[in-house]
Coordinates of C-alpha atoms and ligand atoms in Angstrom, one line a residue:
X1 CA 138.0 190.5 117.4
X2 CA 134.7 191.2 115.7
X3 CA 133.4 194.5 116.8
X4 CA 130.2 194.5 118.8
X5 CA 130.5 190.8 119.6
X6 CA 131.2 189.5 123.1
X7 CA 134.8 188.7 124.0
X8 CA 135.8 185.0 124.8
X9 CA 136.3 186.0 128.4
X10 CA 132.8 187.5 128.6
X11 CA 131.4 184.3 126.9
X12 CA 133.2 182.1 129.5
X13 CA 131.4 183.9 132.2
X14 CA 128.1 183.8 130.4
X15 CA 128.5 180.0 129.9
X16 CA 129.2 179.4 133.5
X17 CA 126.1 181.4 134.5
X18 CA 123.9 179.5 132.0
X19 CA 125.2 176.2 133.1
X20 CA 124.6 177.0 136.8
X21 CA 120.9 177.7 135.9
X22 CA 120.3 174.3 134.2
X23 CA 118.3 171.9 136.4
X24 CA 117.4 169.0 134.1
X25 CA 118.4 167.0 131.0
X26 CA 116.3 169.1 128.7
X27 CA 118.1 172.2 129.8
X28 CA 121.4 170.5 129.4
X29 CA 120.6 169.5 125.8
X30 CA 119.6 173.1 125.0
X31 CA 122.8 174.5 126.5
X32 CA 125.0 172.0 124.7
X33 CA 123.4 172.7 121.3
X34 CA 123.5 176.5 121.9
X35 CA 127.2 176.4 122.6
X36 CA 128.7 173.4 120.7
X37 CA 126.1 173.0 117.9
X38 CA 127.8 172.4 114.6
X39 CA 125.8 174.9 112.6
X40 CA 124.6 177.5 114.9
X41 CA 126.7 177.0 118.1
X42 CA 128.4 179.9 119.7
X43 CA 131.8 178.2 119.5
X44 CA 131.3 177.7 115.8
X45 CA 130.4 181.4 115.4
X46 CA 133.5 182.4 117.3
X47 CA 135.8 180.4 115.0
X48 CA 134.0 181.8 112.0
X49 CA 134.7 185.3 113.4
X50 CA 138.4 184.8 113.1
X51 CA 138.4 186.2 109.6
X52 CA 137.3 189.6 111.0
X53 CA 140.1 189.8 113.5
X54 CA 143.2 191.9 112.5
X55 CA 146.0 189.5 111.5
X56 CA 148.3 190.6 114.4
X57 CA 145.5 189.8 116.9
X58 CA 144.6 186.4 115.4
X59 CA 147.0 184.3 117.5
X60 CA 145.7 185.7 120.8
X61 CA 142.1 185.5 119.6
X62 CA 142.6 181.9 118.6
X63 CA 144.0 181.0 122.0
X64 CA 141.2 182.7 123.8
X65 CA 138.6 180.9 121.7
X66 CA 140.4 177.6 122.4
X67 CA 140.3 178.3 126.1
X68 CA 136.6 179.1 125.8
X69 CA 136.1 175.8 124.0
X70 CA 137.8 173.9 126.7
X71 CA 135.9 175.7 129.4
X72 CA 132.6 174.9 127.6
X73 CA 133.6 171.2 127.3
X74 CA 134.7 170.7 130.9
X75 CA 131.7 172.8 132.0
X76 CA 129.3 170.5 130.1
X77 CA 130.9 167.4 131.6
X78 CA 130.6 168.8 135.1
X79 CA 127.0 169.8 134.5
X80 CA 126.2 166.3 133.2
X81 CA 127.7 164.9 136.4
X82 CA 125.8 167.3 138.6
X83 CA 122.5 166.4 137.0
X84 CA 123.2 162.7 137.3
X85 CA 123.9 163.1 141.0
X86 CA 120.8 165.2 141.5
X87 CA 118.7 162.6 139.8
X88 CA 120.1 159.9 142.1
X89 CA 119.5 162.0 145.2
X90 CA 115.9 162.6 144.1
X91 CA 115.3 158.9 143.5
X92 CA 116.7 158.2 147.0
X93 CA 114.4 160.8 148.5
X94 CA 111.4 159.3 146.8
X95 CA 112.2 155.8 148.0
X96 CA 112.7 156.7 151.6
X97 CA 109.8 156.0 154.0
X98 CA 108.4 159.0 155.8
X99 CA 107.3 157.4 159.1
X100 CA 105.7 160.6 160.2
X101 CA 103.1 160.5 157.5
X102 CA 99.6 159.4 158.7
X103 CA 98.8 155.8 157.5
X104 CA 96.4 155.0 154.8
X105 CA 93.7 152.6 156.2
X106 CA 93.0 149.6 153.9
X107 CA 89.3 149.2 153.2
X108 CA 88.2 146.2 155.2
X109 CA 85.2 144.2 154.4
X110 CA 82.7 143.4 157.1
X111 CA 80.2 140.6 157.7
X112 CA 76.6 140.8 156.8
X113 CA 74.3 141.3 159.8
X114 CA 72.5 138.0 159.1
X115 CA 75.9 136.2 158.9
X116 CA 76.9 137.7 162.3
X117 CA 73.7 136.7 163.9
X118 CA 73.8 133.2 162.4
X119 CA 77.3 132.7 163.7
X120 CA 76.4 133.9 167.2
X121 CA 73.4 131.6 167.3
X122 CA 75.4 128.6 166.0
X123 CA 78.1 129.3 168.7
X124 CA 75.5 129.3 171.5
X125 CA 73.9 126.0 170.4
X126 CA 77.3 124.4 169.7
X127 CA 78.1 125.0 173.4
X128 CA 74.9 123.2 174.3
X129 CA 75.9 120.2 172.2
X130 CA 74.0 120.9 169.0
X131 CA 75.5 120.4 165.5
X132 CA 74.6 122.1 162.3
X133 CA 72.5 120.3 159.7
X134 CA 71.7 121.6 156.2
X135 CA 69.1 120.7 153.6
X136 CA 68.1 121.8 150.0
X137 CA 66.4 125.1 149.3
X138 CA 64.5 123.4 146.4
X139 CA 62.3 121.0 148.2
X140 CA 59.4 118.6 147.5
X141 CA 55.9 118.6 149.0
X142 CA 56.7 115.5 151.1
X143 CA 59.5 117.1 153.1
X144 CA 58.1 120.7 153.2
X145 CA 54.5 119.7 154.1
X146 CA 53.4 116.1 154.1
X147 CA 55.8 114.6 156.6
X148 CA 55.3 117.7 158.8
X149 CA 51.7 116.8 159.2
X150 CA 50.2 119.6 157.1
X151 CA 46.7 118.5 156.0
X152 CA 46.2 118.6 152.3
X153 CA 43.9 121.6 152.4
X154 CA 46.2 123.7 154.7
X155 CA 46.4 127.3 153.6
X156 CA 50.2 127.3 153.8
X157 CA 50.3 125.1 150.8
X158 CA 48.5 127.8 148.8
X159 CA 50.3 129.5 146.0
X160 CA 49.8 132.6 148.1
X161 CA 52.7 131.6 150.2
X162 CA 54.6 128.9 148.3
X163 CA 56.7 129.4 145.2
X164 CA 56.1 126.3 143.1
X165 CA 58.5 125.3 140.3
X166 CA 57.2 123.9 137.0
X167 CA 58.7 120.5 137.9
X168 CA 56.3 120.3 140.8
X169 CA 59.1 121.0 143.2
X170 CA 58.9 124.1 145.4
X171 CA 61.1 126.6 147.2
X172 CA 61.1 125.6 150.9
X173 CA 58.8 127.9 152.9
X174 CA 60.6 127.1 156.2
X175 CA 63.6 125.2 157.5
X176 CA 61.4 122.6 159.2
X177 CA 61.9 120.0 156.3
X178 CA 65.5 119.7 157.5
X179 CA 64.0 118.1 160.7
X180 CA 62.4 115.5 158.5
X181 CA 65.6 114.9 156.5
X182 CA 67.7 114.6 159.6
X183 CA 65.4 112.2 161.4
X184 CA 65.0 110.0 158.2
X185 CA 68.8 109.9 157.7
X186 CA 69.7 109.5 161.4
X187 CA 72.2 106.8 162.4
X188 CA 71.7 107.3 166.1
X189 CA 69.5 109.0 168.8
X190 CA 69.5 111.4 170.5
X191 CA 69.4 114.1 167.8
X192 CA 70.4 117.6 168.6
X193 CA 70.7 119.9 165.6
X194 CA 70.1 123.4 164.4
X195 CA 69.5 124.1 160.7
X196 CA 70.2 127.6 159.4
X197 CA 69.2 128.6 155.9
X198 CA 67.3 130.6 153.4
X199 CA 63.6 130.2 153.0
X200 CA 61.1 131.6 150.4
X201 CA 57.6 132.9 150.5
X202 CA 55.5 134.9 148.1
X203 CA 55.3 137.9 150.4
X204 CA 56.8 141.4 150.1
X205 CA 56.4 144.4 152.3
X206 CA 58.2 146.4 155.0
X207 CA 58.3 143.4 157.3
X208 CA 58.4 140.6 154.8
X209 CA 60.9 139.7 152.1
X210 CA 60.3 136.9 149.5
X211 CA 63.6 135.4 150.7
X212 CA 64.5 135.4 154.4
X213 CA 66.5 133.3 156.9
X214 CA 65.4 130.9 159.6
X215 CA 67.2 128.6 162.0
X216 CA 65.4 125.4 162.8
X217 CA 66.2 123.5 166.0
X218 CA 65.4 119.9 166.9
X219 CA 66.1 117.7 169.9
X220 CA 64.9 114.1 170.0
X221 CA 65.7 111.7 172.9
X222 CA 64.0 109.7 175.5
X223 CA 62.2 111.7 178.2
X224 CA 62.4 115.2 176.6
X225 CA 59.8 117.5 178.2
X226 CA 58.3 121.0 177.7
X227 CA 60.6 122.0 180.6
X228 CA 63.6 121.1 178.5
X229 CA 62.2 123.2 175.6
X230 CA 61.6 126.2 177.8
X231 CA 64.9 125.9 179.6
X232 CA 66.8 125.6 176.4
X233 CA 65.1 128.6 174.7
X234 CA 65.5 130.7 177.8
X235 CA 69.2 129.9 178.1
X236 CA 69.6 130.7 174.4
X237 CA 67.7 134.0 174.5
X238 CA 69.6 135.2 177.6
X239 CA 72.9 134.5 175.8
X240 CA 71.8 136.1 172.5
X241 CA 70.3 139.2 174.0
X242 CA 70.9 139.8 177.7
X243 CA 70.4 137.9 180.9
X244 CA 67.6 140.2 182.0
X245 CA 65.6 139.7 178.8
X246 CA 62.1 138.5 179.7
X247 CA 60.8 135.4 177.9
X248 CA 57.2 134.2 177.6
X249 CA 55.5 131.3 175.8
X250 CA 52.1 131.9 174.2
X251 CA 50.0 128.9 173.1
X252 CA 49.9 128.6 169.3
X253 CA 49.4 126.1 166.6
X254 CA 51.7 124.4 164.1
X255 CA 50.8 121.2 162.4
X256 CA 54.1 119.5 163.3
X257 CA 54.2 120.3 167.0
X258 CA 51.8 119.5 169.9
X259 CA 51.5 121.5 172.0
X260 CA 52.9 124.5 170.2
X261 CA 53.8 128.0 171.3
X262 CA 55.1 131.3 170.1
X263 CA 57.9 132.9 172.1
X264 CA 58.0 136.6 172.9
X265 CA 60.9 138.5 174.5
X266 CA 60.7 141.8 176.3
X267 CA 61.3 144.6 173.7
X268 CA 65.1 145.4 173.9
X269 CA 64.3 149.1 173.0
X270 CA 61.9 150.0 175.8
X271 CA 63.0 147.2 178.2
X272 CA 59.5 145.8 178.2
X273 CA 57.9 149.0 179.5
X274 CA 56.1 149.8 176.2
X275 CA 57.1 153.5 176.7
X276 CA 59.4 155.3 174.3
X277 CA 62.8 156.0 175.9
X278 CA 63.0 159.3 173.9
X279 CA 60.8 161.7 175.8
X280 CA 57.6 159.8 176.7
X281 CA 55.0 158.4 174.3
X282 CA 54.7 154.8 173.2
X283 CA 57.6 152.6 172.1
X284 CA 57.2 152.4 168.3
X285 CA 59.3 149.2 168.0
X286 CA 57.0 146.9 169.9
X287 CA 53.9 149.0 169.3
X288 CA 53.8 149.8 173.1
X289 CA 53.2 146.1 174.0
X290 CA 56.6 145.7 175.6
X291 CA 57.0 142.3 173.8
X292 CA 58.3 141.1 170.5
X293 CA 57.7 137.7 168.9
X294 CA 60.9 136.0 167.8
X295 CA 60.2 132.3 167.3
X296 CA 57.8 129.4 167.1
X297 CA 58.3 126.1 169.0
X298 CA 56.6 123.0 170.4
X299 CA 56.9 119.4 171.2
X300 CA 57.4 117.3 168.0
X301 CA 54.0 115.9 167.1
X302 CA 54.0 112.0 167.6
X303 CA 52.8 111.6 164.0
X304 CA 55.9 113.4 162.7
X305 CA 58.2 111.1 164.8
X306 CA 56.3 108.0 163.6
X307 CA 56.5 109.2 159.9
X308 CA 60.3 109.3 160.3
X309 CA 60.4 105.8 161.9
X310 CA 61.0 107.0 165.5
X311 CA 58.8 105.3 168.1
X312 CA 56.8 108.1 169.8
X313 CA 56.0 105.8 172.7
X314 CA 59.7 105.8 173.6
X315 CA 61.0 109.1 172.2
X316 CA 59.9 112.7 172.5
X317 CA 61.4 115.8 171.2
X318 CA 61.1 119.6 170.8
X319 CA 61.5 121.8 167.9
X320 CA 61.7 125.5 167.2
X321 CA 62.0 127.9 164.3
X322 CA 63.6 131.3 164.6
X323 CA 63.5 134.3 162.2
X324 CA 67.2 135.3 161.8
X325 CA 66.5 138.6 159.9
X326 CA 64.2 139.7 162.7
X327 CA 66.9 139.1 165.3
X328 CA 69.3 141.1 163.1
X329 CA 66.8 143.9 162.8
X330 CA 66.2 144.0 166.5
X331 CA 69.9 143.9 167.3
X332 CA 71.0 146.6 164.9
X333 CA 67.9 148.7 164.9
X334 CA 67.1 148.1 161.2
X335 CA 63.6 149.3 160.5
X336 CA 62.9 147.6 157.2
X337 CA 63.8 144.0 156.3
X338 CA 64.5 144.9 152.7
X339 CA 67.4 147.0 153.8
X340 CA 69.2 143.8 154.7
X341 CA 69.2 142.7 151.0
X342 CA 69.8 145.9 149.1
X343 CA 73.6 145.5 149.3
X344 CA 74.1 149.1 150.5
X345 CA 77.7 149.1 151.8
X346 CA 76.8 151.8 154.3
X347 CA 74.6 149.3 156.2
X348 CA 77.3 146.7 156.2
X349 CA 79.9 149.2 157.5
X350 CA 77.8 150.0 160.6
X351 CA 77.8 146.3 161.7
X352 CA 80.7 145.4 164.0
X353 CA 80.7 141.7 164.8
Ligands
DAH401 N1 58.3 126.4 160.5 C1 57.6 127.5 161.2 C2 57.5 128.7 160.3 O1 58.1 128.7 159.3 C3 58.4 127.9 162.4 C4 58.4 126.8 163.5 C5 57.4 126.8 164.4 C6 59.4 125.8 163.5 C7 57.4 125.8 165.4 C8 59.4 124.8 164.4 C9 58.3 124.8 165.4 O2 60.3 123.9 164.5 O3 58.3 123.9 166.3 O4 56.8 129.6 160.6

């Protein structure tokens, strides 16, 4: 046996220890090369060492090296098997479901405040027998103004308010033209509709956006009175806000209704007192008046009915127009109308339908 080199018995023990320390395929390959490699493997070196062994010891040495070789081969086989089993076990562990882990919440979308308010209002009027009508956002002068009894020199026709298109068409400044379209296209009376939609005006500040949302309402039948208008709007407001919300009609003017009124509700923030709920002072939301304006309304002007081919001596009607964004701002305490259209997800996430 070569002097100074480890004996086959010592090497068997060393191999066993090294094999036990291997934990992955890379380690296995390293071990296999180190021991059975054709050029630099330990077994190879042991065989090459035979020439240094005294002739009378060679037989014994050869046997010992053969035993070592067998031990290395079976050891490598056992190691490969152990690694394969460990890999399988690890894969099983990775695939099992740990039911004690806290769940990951999927990110849910939410509805835009204007959509929520629109749907609520549609649901309330649907219960009262109204259906939903729609009309184009690109309108013409006839439906947006003329048929609604706007005199030719009325300031609302001014470019101040109206976006005109090069073709002579315009972006509707209110949802009232849908009244006209519905009456002209009617197949039967009575009519009971609401018309939600986008409207456009050349106006842009904290309280005005060039695009905003209205809901128009129209009821036409025989014998409709101001009492019907008031009762309908009161019932609607009590459903939309709360049963104790105060409602008042203030005389006003619109070209397409006579008489006309604006409708105020008691401020939902101060309960109509005008006083700030947070430690005295004035309510900043309604400017201490206790009231907030939310819609315009009136009895459909006989000239509008006649223009649409409905006999005003037989039929009467009422109409109203509501600012949806304003209702959303009141309901969700949104101070600036532009916040509704900036697409900031944080605003959307605060809105629960
Ligand atoms: N169209 C009006 C506006 O945009 C709102 C309105 C007022 C509509 C009175 C109506 C109404 O139907 O009767 O300001």
